mmCIF file of C-alpha atoms in Angstrom:
data_model
loop_
_atom_site.group_PDB
_atom_site.id
_atom_site.type_symbol
_atom_site.label_atom_id
_atom_site.label_comp_id
_atom_site.label_asym_id
_atom_site.label_seq_id
_atom_site.Cartn_x
_atom_site.Cartn_y
_atom_site.Cartn_z
ATOM 1 C CA MET A 20 -56.488 -83.329 -41.002
ATOM 2 C CA LYS A 21 -59.954 -83.966 -42.428
ATOM 3 C CA ILE A 22 -62.632 -81.349 -41.836
ATOM 4 C CA GLU A 23 -64.677 -83.509 -39.481
ATOM 5 C CA GLU A 24 -61.567 -84.301 -37.437
ATOM 6 C CA ALA A 25 -60.785 -80.583 -37.152
ATOM 7 C CA ILE A 26 -64.330 -79.855 -35.983
ATOM 8 C CA LYS A 27 -64.122 -82.590 -33.338
ATOM 9 C CA LEU A 28 -60.766 -81.275 -32.122
ATOM 10 C CA LEU A 29 -62.096 -77.729 -31.783
ATOM 11 C CA ASN A 30 -64.946 -79.041 -29.643
ATOM 12 C CA VAL A 31 -62.654 -80.927 -27.249
ATOM 13 C CA ASN A 32 -62.212 -78.993 -24.011
ATOM 14 C CA SER A 33 -58.462 -79.642 -23.956
ATOM 15 C CA PHE A 34 -58.117 -77.590 -27.147
ATOM 16 C CA ASP A 35 -59.337 -74.580 -25.159
ATOM 17 C CA ASN A 36 -55.888 -74.459 -23.534
ATOM 18 C CA LYS A 37 -54.212 -73.992 -26.909
ATOM 19 C CA LEU A 38 -56.651 -71.262 -27.873
ATOM 20 C CA THR A 39 -56.205 -69.542 -24.502
ATOM 21 C CA GLU A 40 -52.442 -69.562 -24.995
ATOM 22 C CA LEU A 41 -52.927 -68.033 -28.440
ATOM 23 C CA TYR A 42 -55.588 -65.440 -27.582
ATOM 24 C CA VAL A 43 -54.477 -64.776 -23.970
ATOM 25 C CA ASP A 44 -57.956 -63.800 -22.751
ATOM 26 C CA SER A 45 -59.916 -66.886 -21.625
ATOM 27 C CA ASN A 46 -63.178 -64.938 -21.961
ATOM 28 C CA ARG A 47 -62.653 -64.869 -25.716
ATOM 29 C CA ILE A 48 -62.407 -68.640 -26.206
ATOM 30 C CA PRO A 49 -66.121 -69.360 -26.864
ATOM 31 C CA GLN A 50 -66.286 -66.693 -29.579
ATOM 32 C CA GLU A 51 -62.971 -67.817 -31.089
ATOM 33 C CA LYS A 52 -64.143 -71.441 -31.263
ATOM 34 C CA GLU A 53 -67.339 -70.284 -32.938
ATOM 35 C CA ARG A 54 -65.291 -68.197 -35.357
ATOM 36 C CA TYR A 55 -63.053 -71.148 -36.275
ATOM 37 C CA LEU A 56 -66.046 -73.436 -36.795
ATOM 38 C CA LYS A 57 -67.761 -70.822 -38.957
ATOM 39 C CA ALA A 58 -64.567 -70.422 -41.021
ATOM 40 C CA ILE A 59 -64.434 -74.187 -41.596
ATOM 41 C CA ASP A 60 -68.077 -74.189 -42.695
ATOM 42 C CA SER A 61 -67.392 -71.325 -45.085
ATOM 43 C CA TYR A 62 -64.328 -73.094 -46.467
ATOM 44 C CA ARG A 63 -66.398 -76.220 -47.066
ATOM 45 C CA ALA A 64 -69.115 -74.181 -48.807
ATOM 46 C CA TYR A 65 -66.581 -72.721 -51.267
ATOM 47 C CA PHE A 66 -64.107 -75.576 -51.686
ATOM 48 C CA GLY A 67 -65.803 -78.779 -50.512
ATOM 49 C CA GLU A 68 -64.488 -81.564 -48.291
ATOM 50 C CA GLY A 69 -60.938 -82.814 -47.803
ATOM 51 C CA GLU A 70 -57.802 -82.267 -45.756
ATOM 52 C CA ILE A 71 -57.308 -78.857 -44.131
ATOM 53 C CA GLU A 72 -54.854 -76.932 -41.989
ATOM 54 C CA ILE A 73 -55.488 -73.717 -40.047
ATOM 55 C CA PHE A 74 -53.061 -70.810 -39.723
ATOM 56 C CA SER A 75 -53.118 -67.573 -37.729
ATOM 57 C CA ALA A 76 -51.291 -64.236 -38.011
ATOM 58 C CA PRO A 77 -51.856 -61.365 -35.552
ATOM 59 C CA GLY A 78 -52.364 -57.676 -35.978
ATOM 60 C CA ARG A 79 -49.934 -55.370 -34.266
ATOM 61 C CA SER A 80 -49.870 -52.390 -31.983
ATOM 62 C CA GLU A 81 -47.040 -49.890 -32.154
ATOM 63 C CA ILE A 82 -46.079 -49.025 -28.581
ATOM 64 C CA GLY A 83 -43.186 -46.664 -29.296
ATOM 65 C CA GLY A 84 -41.420 -45.307 -32.362
ATOM 66 C CA ASN A 85 -44.001 -43.414 -34.409
ATOM 67 C CA HIS A 86 -42.667 -43.215 -37.994
ATOM 68 C CA THR A 87 -39.110 -44.191 -37.095
ATOM 69 C CA ASP A 88 -38.740 -47.558 -38.841
ATOM 70 C CA HIS A 89 -38.539 -46.186 -42.386
ATOM 71 C CA GLN A 90 -35.642 -43.942 -41.320
ATOM 72 C CA HIS A 91 -33.596 -46.848 -39.883
ATOM 73 C CA GLY A 92 -34.644 -46.012 -36.341
ATOM 74 C CA GLU A 93 -35.930 -48.054 -33.402
ATOM 75 C CA VAL A 94 -39.439 -49.204 -32.482
ATOM 76 C CA LEU A 95 -41.264 -50.992 -29.703
ATOM 77 C CA ALA A 96 -44.210 -52.981 -31.033
ATOM 78 C CA ALA A 97 -46.437 -55.871 -30.025
ATOM 79 C CA SER A 98 -48.428 -58.676 -31.580
ATOM 80 C CA ILE A 99 -52.025 -58.480 -30.402
ATOM 81 C CA ASN A 100 -54.743 -61.057 -29.860
ATOM 82 C CA ASN A 101 -56.800 -59.893 -32.847
ATOM 83 C CA ASP A 102 -55.733 -61.990 -35.817
ATOM 84 C CA ALA A 103 -56.404 -63.207 -39.324
ATOM 85 C CA ILE A 104 -56.967 -66.954 -39.733
ATOM 86 C CA ALA A 105 -56.959 -69.138 -42.823
ATOM 87 C CA VAL A 106 -58.455 -72.569 -43.419
ATOM 88 C CA VAL A 107 -56.170 -74.044 -46.064
ATOM 89 C CA LYS A 108 -55.707 -77.088 -48.314
ATOM 90 C CA LYS A 109 -52.554 -77.832 -50.285
ATOM 91 C CA LEU A 110 -53.098 -78.155 -54.055
ATOM 92 C CA GLU A 111 -51.196 -80.070 -56.698
ATOM 93 C CA GLU A 112 -52.274 -77.534 -59.323
ATOM 94 C CA PRO A 113 -50.100 -74.396 -59.806
ATOM 95 C CA PHE A 114 -52.689 -71.970 -58.429
ATOM 96 C CA VAL A 115 -53.254 -70.046 -55.223
ATOM 97 C CA LYS A 116 -56.951 -69.501 -54.605
ATOM 98 C CA VAL A 117 -58.126 -67.238 -51.781
ATOM 99 C CA MET A 118 -61.655 -66.391 -50.693
ATOM 100 C CA SER A 119 -61.911 -63.727 -47.992
ATOM 101 C CA ASP A 120 -64.803 -63.237 -45.592
ATOM 102 C CA GLY A 121 -67.052 -60.436 -46.786
ATOM 103 C CA TYR A 122 -65.931 -60.605 -50.414
ATOM 104 C CA SER A 123 -67.778 -62.292 -53.262
ATOM 105 C CA ASN A 124 -64.916 -62.883 -55.696
ATOM 106 C CA LEU A 125 -62.419 -65.719 -55.529
ATOM 107 C CA ILE A 126 -58.841 -64.517 -56.026
ATOM 108 C CA THR A 127 -56.817 -66.833 -58.257
ATOM 109 C CA ILE A 128 -53.068 -66.367 -58.809
ATOM 110 C CA ARG A 129 -51.121 -68.515 -61.276
ATOM 111 C CA LEU A 130 -47.707 -69.562 -60.000
ATOM 112 C CA ASP A 131 -46.225 -69.030 -63.469
ATOM 113 C CA ASP A 132 -47.477 -65.441 -63.577
ATOM 114 C CA LEU A 133 -45.861 -63.587 -60.676
ATOM 115 C CA GLU A 134 -44.740 -60.382 -62.367
ATOM 116 C CA LYS A 135 -46.052 -57.150 -60.864
ATOM 117 C CA LYS A 136 -49.256 -55.868 -62.459
ATOM 118 C CA ILE A 137 -49.809 -52.108 -62.286
ATOM 119 C CA GLU A 138 -53.582 -52.529 -62.400
ATOM 120 C CA GLU A 139 -53.444 -54.613 -59.184
ATOM 121 C CA GLU A 140 -51.798 -51.937 -57.027
ATOM 122 C CA GLY A 141 -53.704 -51.406 -53.789
ATOM 123 C CA SER A 142 -55.406 -54.819 -53.985
ATOM 124 C CA THR A 143 -55.284 -58.116 -52.109
ATOM 125 C CA ASN A 144 -54.223 -59.768 -55.370
ATOM 126 C CA ALA A 145 -51.071 -57.640 -55.318
ATOM 127 C CA LEU A 146 -50.183 -58.719 -51.774
ATOM 128 C CA ILE A 147 -50.571 -62.428 -52.566
ATOM 129 C CA ARG A 148 -48.674 -62.177 -55.848
ATOM 130 C CA GLY A 149 -45.927 -60.137 -54.184
ATOM 131 C CA VAL A 150 -45.433 -62.610 -51.329
ATOM 132 C CA LEU A 151 -45.284 -65.539 -53.785
ATOM 133 C CA ALA A 152 -42.822 -63.722 -56.037
ATOM 134 C CA LYS A 153 -40.452 -62.686 -53.218
ATOM 135 C CA MET A 154 -40.624 -66.106 -51.562
ATOM 136 C CA LYS A 155 -39.515 -67.645 -54.853
ATOM 137 C CA MET A 156 -36.860 -64.962 -55.435
ATOM 138 C CA ASN A 157 -35.407 -65.751 -52.008
ATOM 139 C CA GLY A 158 -34.910 -69.363 -53.039
ATOM 140 C CA HIS A 159 -37.805 -70.922 -51.141
ATOM 141 C CA LEU A 160 -40.311 -73.384 -52.530
ATOM 142 C CA ILE A 161 -43.782 -72.194 -53.432
ATOM 143 C CA GLY A 162 -46.837 -74.190 -54.435
ATOM 144 C CA GLY A 163 -50.571 -74.148 -54.828
ATOM 145 C CA PHE A 164 -53.161 -73.926 -52.076
ATOM 146 C CA GLN A 165 -56.740 -72.847 -51.565
ATOM 147 C CA ALA A 166 -57.749 -70.845 -48.516
ATOM 148 C CA TYR A 167 -60.689 -69.221 -46.813
ATOM 149 C CA VAL A 168 -59.538 -66.179 -44.796
ATOM 150 C CA THR A 169 -61.356 -64.271 -42.081
ATOM 151 C CA SER A 170 -59.882 -61.471 -39.998
ATOM 152 C CA GLU A 171 -60.497 -59.614 -36.753
ATOM 153 C CA VAL A 172 -57.809 -57.086 -37.746
ATOM 154 C CA LEU A 173 -60.001 -54.329 -39.110
ATOM 155 C CA ILE A 174 -58.960 -52.658 -42.349
ATOM 156 C CA GLY A 175 -57.936 -49.048 -41.779
ATOM 157 C CA ALA A 176 -58.003 -49.343 -37.987
ATOM 158 C CA GLY A 177 -54.253 -48.904 -37.521
ATOM 159 C CA LEU A 178 -53.629 -52.518 -36.467
ATOM 160 C CA SER A 179 -51.903 -53.498 -39.718
ATOM 161 C CA SER A 180 -54.461 -55.647 -41.509
ATOM 162 C CA SER A 181 -52.287 -55.815 -44.626
ATOM 163 C CA ALA A 182 -49.180 -56.875 -42.666
ATOM 164 C CA ALA A 183 -51.207 -59.559 -40.874
ATOM 165 C CA PHE A 184 -52.434 -60.834 -44.249
ATOM 166 C CA GLU A 185 -48.917 -60.854 -45.735
ATOM 167 C CA THR A 186 -47.649 -62.707 -42.670
ATOM 168 C CA LEU A 187 -50.498 -65.200 -42.997
ATOM 169 C CA ILE A 188 -49.659 -65.988 -46.647
ATOM 170 C CA GLY A 189 -45.938 -66.204 -45.849
ATOM 171 C CA THR A 190 -46.586 -68.516 -42.907
ATOM 172 C CA ILE A 191 -48.759 -70.822 -45.039
ATOM 173 C CA LEU A 192 -45.994 -71.105 -47.650
ATOM 174 C CA SER A 193 -43.358 -71.644 -44.972
ATOM 175 C CA TYR A 194 -45.194 -74.550 -43.344
ATOM 176 C CA MET A 195 -46.726 -76.133 -46.439
ATOM 177 C CA TYR A 196 -43.687 -76.048 -48.704
ATOM 178 C CA ASN A 197 -40.613 -75.284 -46.564
ATOM 179 C CA ASP A 198 -41.087 -77.337 -43.379
ATOM 180 C CA GLY A 199 -41.779 -74.147 -41.394
ATOM 181 C CA GLU A 200 -38.151 -73.065 -41.768
ATOM 182 C CA VAL A 201 -38.628 -69.604 -43.286
ATOM 183 C CA THR A 202 -37.839 -67.393 -40.296
ATOM 184 C CA PRO A 203 -40.343 -64.851 -38.966
ATOM 185 C CA ILE A 204 -37.885 -62.048 -39.789
ATOM 186 C CA GLU A 205 -37.608 -63.171 -43.409
ATOM 187 C CA ILE A 206 -41.388 -63.550 -43.670
ATOM 188 C CA ALA A 207 -41.660 -59.940 -42.457
ATOM 189 C CA LYS A 208 -39.217 -58.733 -45.123
ATOM 190 C CA ILE A 209 -41.118 -60.676 -47.785
ATOM 191 C CA GLY A 210 -44.340 -59.008 -46.653
ATOM 192 C CA GLN A 211 -42.762 -55.562 -46.781
ATOM 193 C CA TYR A 212 -41.523 -56.242 -50.327
ATOM 194 C CA ALA A 213 -45.039 -57.249 -51.385
ATOM 195 C CA GLU A 214 -46.510 -54.093 -49.862
ATOM 196 C CA ASN A 215 -43.838 -51.720 -51.193
ATOM 197 C CA ILE A 216 -43.354 -53.085 -54.694
ATOM 198 C CA TYR A 217 -46.593 -54.880 -55.624
ATOM 199 C CA PHE A 218 -49.205 -53.100 -53.475
ATOM 200 C CA GLY A 219 -47.577 -49.686 -53.924
ATOM 201 C CA LYS A 220 -47.450 -48.484 -50.314
ATOM 202 C CA PRO A 221 -44.091 -47.072 -49.100
ATOM 203 C CA CYS A 222 -44.205 -48.604 -45.596
ATOM 204 C CA GLY A 223 -41.324 -49.439 -43.274
ATOM 205 C CA LEU A 224 -40.735 -52.891 -41.801
ATOM 206 C CA MET A 225 -42.208 -52.425 -38.324
ATOM 207 C CA ASP A 226 -45.751 -53.609 -39.105
ATOM 208 C CA GLN A 227 -44.672 -56.843 -40.740
ATOM 209 C CA MET A 228 -42.025 -57.529 -38.105
ATOM 210 C CA ALA A 229 -44.436 -57.136 -35.185
ATOM 211 C CA CYS A 230 -47.040 -59.341 -36.882
ATOM 212 C CA SER A 231 -44.549 -62.041 -37.807
ATOM 213 C CA VAL A 232 -42.268 -62.259 -34.757
ATOM 214 C CA GLY A 233 -44.784 -62.111 -31.885
ATOM 215 C CA SER A 234 -44.742 -60.805 -28.309
ATOM 216 C CA LEU A 235 -43.510 -57.315 -27.337
ATOM 217 C CA VAL A 236 -40.433 -56.632 -29.429
ATOM 218 C CA HIS A 237 -37.790 -53.945 -29.510
ATOM 219 C CA ILE A 238 -36.466 -53.632 -33.065
ATOM 220 C CA ASP A 239 -33.433 -51.654 -34.219
ATOM 221 C CA PHE A 240 -33.539 -50.969 -37.971
ATOM 222 C CA GLU A 241 -30.090 -49.388 -38.263
ATOM 223 C CA ASP A 242 -29.327 -52.176 -40.759
ATOM 224 C CA PRO A 243 -32.755 -52.957 -42.293
ATOM 225 C CA GLU A 244 -31.436 -56.130 -43.933
ATOM 226 C CA ASN A 245 -30.346 -57.414 -40.533
ATOM 227 C CA PRO A 246 -32.587 -55.783 -37.920
ATOM 228 C CA ILE A 247 -31.807 -56.447 -34.287
ATOM 229 C CA VAL A 248 -34.895 -57.967 -32.666
ATOM 230 C CA GLU A 249 -35.262 -58.601 -28.950
ATOM 231 C CA GLN A 250 -38.329 -59.565 -26.975
ATOM 232 C CA VAL A 251 -39.246 -57.558 -23.884
ATOM 233 C CA ASP A 252 -41.068 -59.085 -20.918
ATOM 234 C CA PHE A 253 -44.147 -57.035 -20.160
ATOM 235 C CA ASP A 254 -47.267 -58.017 -18.228
ATOM 236 C CA MET A 255 -49.544 -54.982 -18.265
ATOM 237 C CA ASN A 256 -52.033 -56.601 -15.955
ATOM 238 C CA ALA A 257 -49.373 -56.754 -13.254
ATOM 239 C CA TYR A 258 -49.443 -52.948 -13.221
ATOM 240 C CA GLY A 259 -53.253 -52.788 -13.200
ATOM 241 C CA TYR A 260 -53.486 -51.332 -16.710
ATOM 242 C CA SER A 261 -55.063 -52.319 -20.022
ATOM 243 C CA LEU A 262 -54.180 -51.454 -23.613
ATOM 244 C CA CYS A 263 -57.174 -49.859 -25.332
ATOM 245 C CA ILE A 264 -57.402 -49.091 -29.038
ATOM 246 C CA THR A 265 -60.173 -46.793 -30.264
ATOM 247 C CA ASP A 266 -61.155 -46.728 -33.914
ATOM 248 C CA THR A 267 -62.255 -43.143 -34.521
ATOM 249 C CA LYS A 268 -63.890 -44.097 -37.858
ATOM 250 C CA GLY A 269 -62.082 -41.381 -39.793
ATOM 251 C CA SER A 270 -61.854 -41.838 -43.546
ATOM 252 C CA HIS A 271 -58.523 -42.947 -45.030
ATOM 253 C CA ALA A 272 -59.579 -41.812 -48.494
ATOM 254 C CA ASP A 273 -57.007 -39.633 -50.269
ATOM 255 C CA LEU A 274 -54.500 -39.850 -47.404
ATOM 256 C CA THR A 275 -51.709 -41.615 -49.325
ATOM 257 C CA PRO A 276 -49.964 -38.278 -50.115
ATOM 258 C CA ASP A 277 -50.019 -37.403 -46.387
ATOM 259 C CA TYR A 278 -48.437 -40.740 -45.441
ATOM 260 C CA ALA A 279 -45.877 -40.566 -48.246
ATOM 261 C CA ALA A 280 -44.852 -37.016 -47.324
ATOM 262 C CA ILE A 281 -43.490 -38.119 -43.933
ATOM 263 C CA PRO A 282 -40.654 -40.369 -45.186
ATOM 264 C CA GLN A 283 -40.088 -38.017 -48.125
ATOM 265 C CA GLU A 284 -39.572 -34.969 -45.893
ATOM 266 C CA MET A 285 -37.478 -36.916 -43.405
ATOM 267 C CA LYS A 286 -35.239 -38.014 -46.276
ATOM 268 C CA GLN A 287 -35.035 -34.405 -47.474
ATOM 269 C CA ALA A 288 -33.831 -33.429 -43.999
ATOM 270 C CA ALA A 289 -31.252 -36.234 -44.025
ATOM 271 C CA LYS A 290 -30.073 -35.107 -47.468
ATOM 272 C CA CYS A 291 -29.027 -31.804 -45.908
ATOM 273 C CA PHE A 292 -26.241 -33.796 -44.252
ATOM 274 C CA GLY A 293 -25.387 -35.933 -47.268
ATOM 275 C CA LYS A 294 -27.298 -38.911 -45.861
ATOM 276 C CA GLU A 295 -30.257 -40.867 -47.194
ATOM 277 C CA PHE A 296 -31.975 -41.641 -43.870
ATOM 278 C CA LEU A 297 -32.293 -39.711 -40.605
ATOM 279 C CA GLY A 298 -31.052 -42.748 -38.695
ATOM 280 C CA GLU A 299 -27.614 -41.914 -40.088
ATOM 281 C CA VAL A 300 -27.648 -38.354 -38.674
ATOM 282 C CA PRO A 301 -26.725 -37.736 -34.997
ATOM 283 C CA LYS A 302 -29.199 -35.770 -32.885
ATOM 284 C CA GLU A 303 -26.620 -33.048 -32.254
ATOM 285 C CA GLU A 304 -26.268 -32.467 -36.004
ATOM 286 C CA ILE A 305 -30.024 -31.957 -36.330
ATOM 287 C CA LEU A 306 -30.159 -29.581 -33.371
ATOM 288 C CA ASN A 307 -27.139 -27.572 -34.471
ATOM 289 C CA HIS A 308 -28.270 -27.165 -38.073
ATOM 290 C CA ILE A 309 -32.023 -26.558 -37.860
ATOM 291 C CA THR A 310 -31.578 -23.371 -39.911
ATOM 292 C CA LEU A 311 -29.957 -25.386 -42.699
ATOM 293 C CA ILE A 312 -32.846 -27.889 -42.756
ATOM 294 C CA ARG A 313 -35.395 -25.061 -42.787
ATOM 295 C CA GLU A 314 -33.660 -23.425 -45.747
ATOM 296 C CA LEU A 315 -33.169 -26.571 -47.824
ATOM 297 C CA ALA A 316 -36.127 -28.760 -46.868
ATOM 298 C CA GLY A 317 -38.666 -26.506 -45.150
ATOM 299 C CA ASP A 318 -40.013 -26.032 -41.634
ATOM 300 C CA ARG A 319 -42.187 -29.150 -41.527
ATOM 301 C CA ALA A 320 -39.239 -31.316 -42.563
ATOM 302 C CA ALA A 321 -37.217 -29.727 -39.742
ATOM 303 C CA LEU A 322 -39.967 -30.459 -37.215
ATOM 304 C CA ARG A 323 -40.303 -34.040 -38.438
ATOM 305 C CA ALA A 324 -36.552 -34.491 -38.183
ATOM 306 C CA LEU A 325 -36.686 -33.266 -34.566
ATOM 307 C CA HIS A 326 -39.506 -35.716 -33.873
ATOM 308 C CA PHE A 327 -37.468 -38.580 -35.282
ATOM 309 C CA VAL A 328 -34.287 -38.049 -33.285
ATOM 310 C CA CYS A 329 -36.212 -37.544 -30.026
ATOM 311 C CA GLU A 330 -38.649 -40.394 -30.692
ATOM 312 C CA ASN A 331 -35.764 -42.746 -31.386
ATOM 313 C CA GLU A 332 -34.346 -41.938 -27.945
ATOM 314 C CA ARG A 333 -37.784 -42.389 -26.358
ATOM 315 C CA VAL A 334 -37.969 -45.991 -27.582
ATOM 316 C CA LYS A 335 -34.743 -46.763 -25.707
ATOM 317 C CA LYS A 336 -36.150 -45.038 -22.605
ATOM 318 C CA GLU A 337 -39.393 -47.044 -22.802
ATOM 319 C CA VAL A 338 -37.528 -50.337 -23.078
ATOM 320 C CA ASP A 339 -35.206 -49.350 -20.231
ATOM 321 C CA ALA A 340 -38.172 -48.355 -18.037
ATOM 322 C CA LEU A 341 -39.916 -51.696 -18.582
ATOM 323 C CA ARG A 342 -36.749 -53.635 -17.845
ATOM 324 C CA LYS A 343 -36.314 -51.677 -14.625
ATOM 325 C CA ASP A 344 -39.965 -52.231 -13.662
ATOM 326 C CA ASN A 345 -40.569 -48.484 -13.767
ATOM 327 C CA PHE A 346 -44.057 -48.348 -15.259
ATOM 328 C CA PRO A 347 -44.708 -44.649 -14.444
ATOM 329 C CA LYS A 348 -41.576 -43.729 -16.419
ATOM 330 C CA PHE A 349 -42.756 -45.885 -19.297
ATOM 331 C CA LEU A 350 -46.142 -44.112 -19.308
ATOM 332 C CA ALA A 351 -44.459 -40.709 -19.212
ATOM 333 C CA ASN A 352 -42.518 -41.571 -22.365
ATOM 334 C CA VAL A 353 -45.668 -42.841 -24.104
ATOM 335 C CA LYS A 354 -47.291 -39.476 -23.367
ATOM 336 C CA GLU A 355 -44.233 -37.614 -24.691
ATOM 337 C CA SER A 356 -44.417 -39.725 -27.839
ATOM 338 C CA GLY A 357 -48.036 -38.745 -28.373
ATOM 339 C CA ASP A 358 -47.313 -35.067 -27.806
ATOM 340 C CA SER A 359 -44.423 -35.178 -30.277
ATOM 341 C CA SER A 360 -46.513 -36.882 -32.953
ATOM 342 C CA PHE A 361 -49.199 -34.222 -32.619
ATOM 343 C CA LYS A 362 -46.944 -31.162 -32.478
ATOM 344 C CA TYR A 363 -43.867 -32.034 -34.522
ATOM 345 C CA LEU A 364 -44.553 -35.081 -36.689
ATOM 346 C CA GLN A 365 -48.011 -33.613 -37.372
ATOM 347 C CA ASN A 366 -49.798 -36.842 -38.315
ATOM 348 C CA VAL A 367 -52.927 -36.508 -36.186
ATOM 349 C CA TYR A 368 -55.051 -34.875 -38.898
ATOM 350 C CA THR A 369 -54.566 -33.885 -42.514
ATOM 351 C CA CYS A 370 -54.026 -30.205 -43.218
ATOM 352 C CA HIS A 371 -56.157 -30.690 -46.348
ATOM 353 C CA ASP A 372 -59.311 -31.249 -44.293
ATOM 354 C CA VAL A 373 -59.146 -29.473 -40.941
ATOM 355 C CA GLN A 374 -62.917 -29.775 -40.424
ATOM 356 C CA HIS A 375 -62.594 -33.511 -39.755
ATOM 357 C CA GLN A 376 -60.306 -34.334 -36.836
ATOM 358 C CA ASN A 377 -61.551 -37.619 -35.377
ATOM 359 C CA VAL A 378 -58.186 -38.540 -33.885
ATOM 360 C CA SER A 379 -57.764 -35.090 -32.299
ATOM 361 C CA ILE A 380 -61.195 -35.378 -30.690
ATOM 362 C CA ALA A 381 -60.413 -38.849 -29.331
ATOM 363 C CA LEU A 382 -57.108 -37.673 -27.859
ATOM 364 C CA ALA A 383 -58.655 -34.567 -26.294
ATOM 365 C CA LEU A 384 -61.519 -36.496 -24.693
ATOM 366 C CA SER A 385 -59.119 -39.162 -23.416
ATOM 367 C CA ASP A 386 -56.968 -36.517 -21.753
ATOM 368 C CA VAL A 387 -60.060 -35.086 -20.036
ATOM 369 C CA ILE A 388 -61.202 -38.539 -18.848
ATOM 370 C CA PHE A 389 -57.768 -39.637 -17.637
ATOM 371 C CA GLY A 390 -56.373 -36.568 -15.955
ATOM 372 C CA GLU A 391 -53.147 -37.981 -14.514
ATOM 373 C CA LYS A 392 -54.431 -41.573 -14.446
ATOM 374 C CA GLY A 393 -53.776 -42.734 -18.020
ATOM 375 C CA VAL A 394 -52.013 -41.745 -21.240
ATOM 376 C CA CYS A 395 -52.900 -41.784 -24.941
ATOM 377 C CA ARG A 396 -51.275 -41.217 -28.322
ATOM 378 C CA VAL A 397 -51.997 -41.446 -32.036
ATOM 379 C CA HIS A 398 -51.594 -45.029 -33.173
ATOM 380 C CA GLY A 399 -49.816 -46.135 -36.333
ATOM 381 C CA GLY A 400 -49.619 -44.064 -39.496
ATOM 382 C CA GLY A 401 -52.011 -41.402 -38.263
ATOM 383 C CA PHE A 402 -54.168 -38.754 -39.996
ATOM 384 C CA ALA A 403 -57.244 -40.960 -39.424
ATOM 385 C CA GLY A 404 -57.864 -44.301 -37.772
ATOM 386 C CA THR A 405 -56.997 -45.131 -34.204
ATOM 387 C CA ILE A 406 -55.605 -43.918 -30.925
ATOM 388 C CA GLN A 407 -53.880 -46.006 -28.303
ATOM 389 C CA ALA A 408 -54.392 -45.625 -24.562
ATOM 390 C CA PHE A 409 -52.963 -47.213 -21.439
ATOM 391 C CA VAL A 410 -55.919 -47.195 -19.048
ATOM 392 C CA PRO A 411 -56.178 -48.210 -15.366
ATOM 393 C CA ASN A 412 -58.274 -51.388 -15.240
ATOM 394 C CA TYR A 413 -60.905 -49.842 -12.978
ATOM 395 C CA LEU A 414 -61.415 -47.024 -15.494
ATOM 396 C CA VAL A 415 -61.726 -49.225 -18.599
ATOM 397 C CA PRO A 416 -65.552 -49.683 -18.549
ATOM 398 C CA ASP A 417 -66.173 -45.940 -18.238
ATOM 399 C CA TYR A 418 -63.558 -45.177 -20.894
ATOM 400 C CA GLN A 419 -65.018 -47.706 -23.333
ATOM 401 C CA LYS A 420 -68.507 -46.344 -22.752
ATOM 402 C CA GLU A 421 -67.376 -42.778 -23.464
ATOM 403 C CA MET A 422 -65.431 -43.701 -26.614
ATOM 404 C CA ASP A 423 -68.298 -45.861 -27.911
ATOM 405 C CA THR A 424 -70.743 -43.013 -27.303
ATOM 406 C CA ILE A 425 -68.672 -40.683 -29.469
ATOM 407 C CA PHE A 426 -67.434 -43.035 -32.197
ATOM 408 C CA GLY A 427 -70.023 -45.832 -32.224
ATOM 409 C CA LYS A 428 -70.596 -49.107 -30.419
ATOM 410 C CA GLY A 429 -67.556 -51.381 -30.393
ATOM 411 C CA SER A 430 -65.150 -48.584 -31.288
ATOM 412 C CA CYS A 431 -62.969 -49.120 -28.221
ATOM 413 C CA GLU A 432 -61.322 -52.520 -27.820
ATOM 414 C CA VAL A 433 -59.279 -53.927 -24.968
ATOM 415 C CA LEU A 434 -56.350 -55.847 -26.420
ATOM 416 C CA LYS A 435 -53.794 -58.274 -25.057
ATOM 417 C CA ILE A 436 -50.227 -58.869 -26.197
ATOM 418 C CA ARG A 437 -49.858 -62.391 -27.583
ATOM 419 C CA LYS A 438 -46.553 -64.217 -27.686
ATOM 420 C CA TYR A 439 -46.997 -65.786 -31.124
ATOM 421 C CA GLY A 440 -46.576 -64.212 -34.532
ATOM 422 C CA GLY A 441 -47.542 -66.220 -37.615
ATOM 423 C CA ILE A 442 -48.339 -69.760 -36.530
ATOM 424 C CA LYS A 443 -49.917 -73.034 -37.645
ATOM 425 C CA VAL A 444 -52.799 -73.685 -35.253
ATOM 426 C CA LEU A 445 -53.798 -77.171 -36.473
#
């Protein structure tokens, strides 16, 4: 579709229906249309005229299963209506060129140079190169394209900006060169490979899976190569609640050792039983041999092992509660999850800097505001970043105002669960 045709289509009222279906909240449509039009203008400024396509990949919110995916456990996660979009043109030349909003340098990746580069670890270049390499390794076609990318999934805000970006690149390659036939689950695995091997972050598969598959999903990672994925019907508004995410603006600098220590210590606990992952160890074994774990792996590893086996059960309870239309029971399990993350998983603040506890402050204030009316928990990897809260609709304005007062204007967002993962919009 030519640029002018895309602009005309975006301005047709009937296209609002498609955007509303994608972004769920009809109040957001004017700003989303403006965002798309601005992205097209920016693409044209960098790359000129011609045929374009537009793709979208959402961020994600982990609902249940804090740090369980990397131990072959279970999670409950959702695609959200904050996304990354790309205005893209297919190229005959063997290059992938990406310009991202807010950055001044054009990223250029040669398709005949897809080996990992140590100096690229931690960079966007690494993610793109990794997705291209794994897509090719898996036997799919790859090819050149140029893209302008802009994202509402804030970096470091616990909504998986990197997984959204990986899903976006994978979705572009799927549609442009493979007739859209690379499955969302495979795109998620490709993204995880790029992040683990090329980017250098030892993440599980939950982030990529939630971004790629869409909707509210219950995922069992007992067999990570063949995860069991099932969608769960859930209309929060029907219960009179909203999902709020507050970015506490804590620094993620120097936190990689804290993140890495969680799977490392959980694996050390599993090793006490001759296993590699805690998902292979029954809860009773953990409970009956805490002394053994303490002796061989240490007290924190024992506590993190306890968190895992109980958190894994909580995911099942949350899914069961939603299926039985028992929202109070669901909320009770969300609260238990948050308490366990704070006390046993210990990923709410880093022990290397106890003077800065943004997430702890946000959780404490939320508890005071809610009383028995709402629940909150640390969101995502932890140590800094965001908290998640299920808030009665009537309380949302006051809650947002309080969080914004403490952490800055716009810190608290109200999110919706969208039913699409990576998708071609036009």
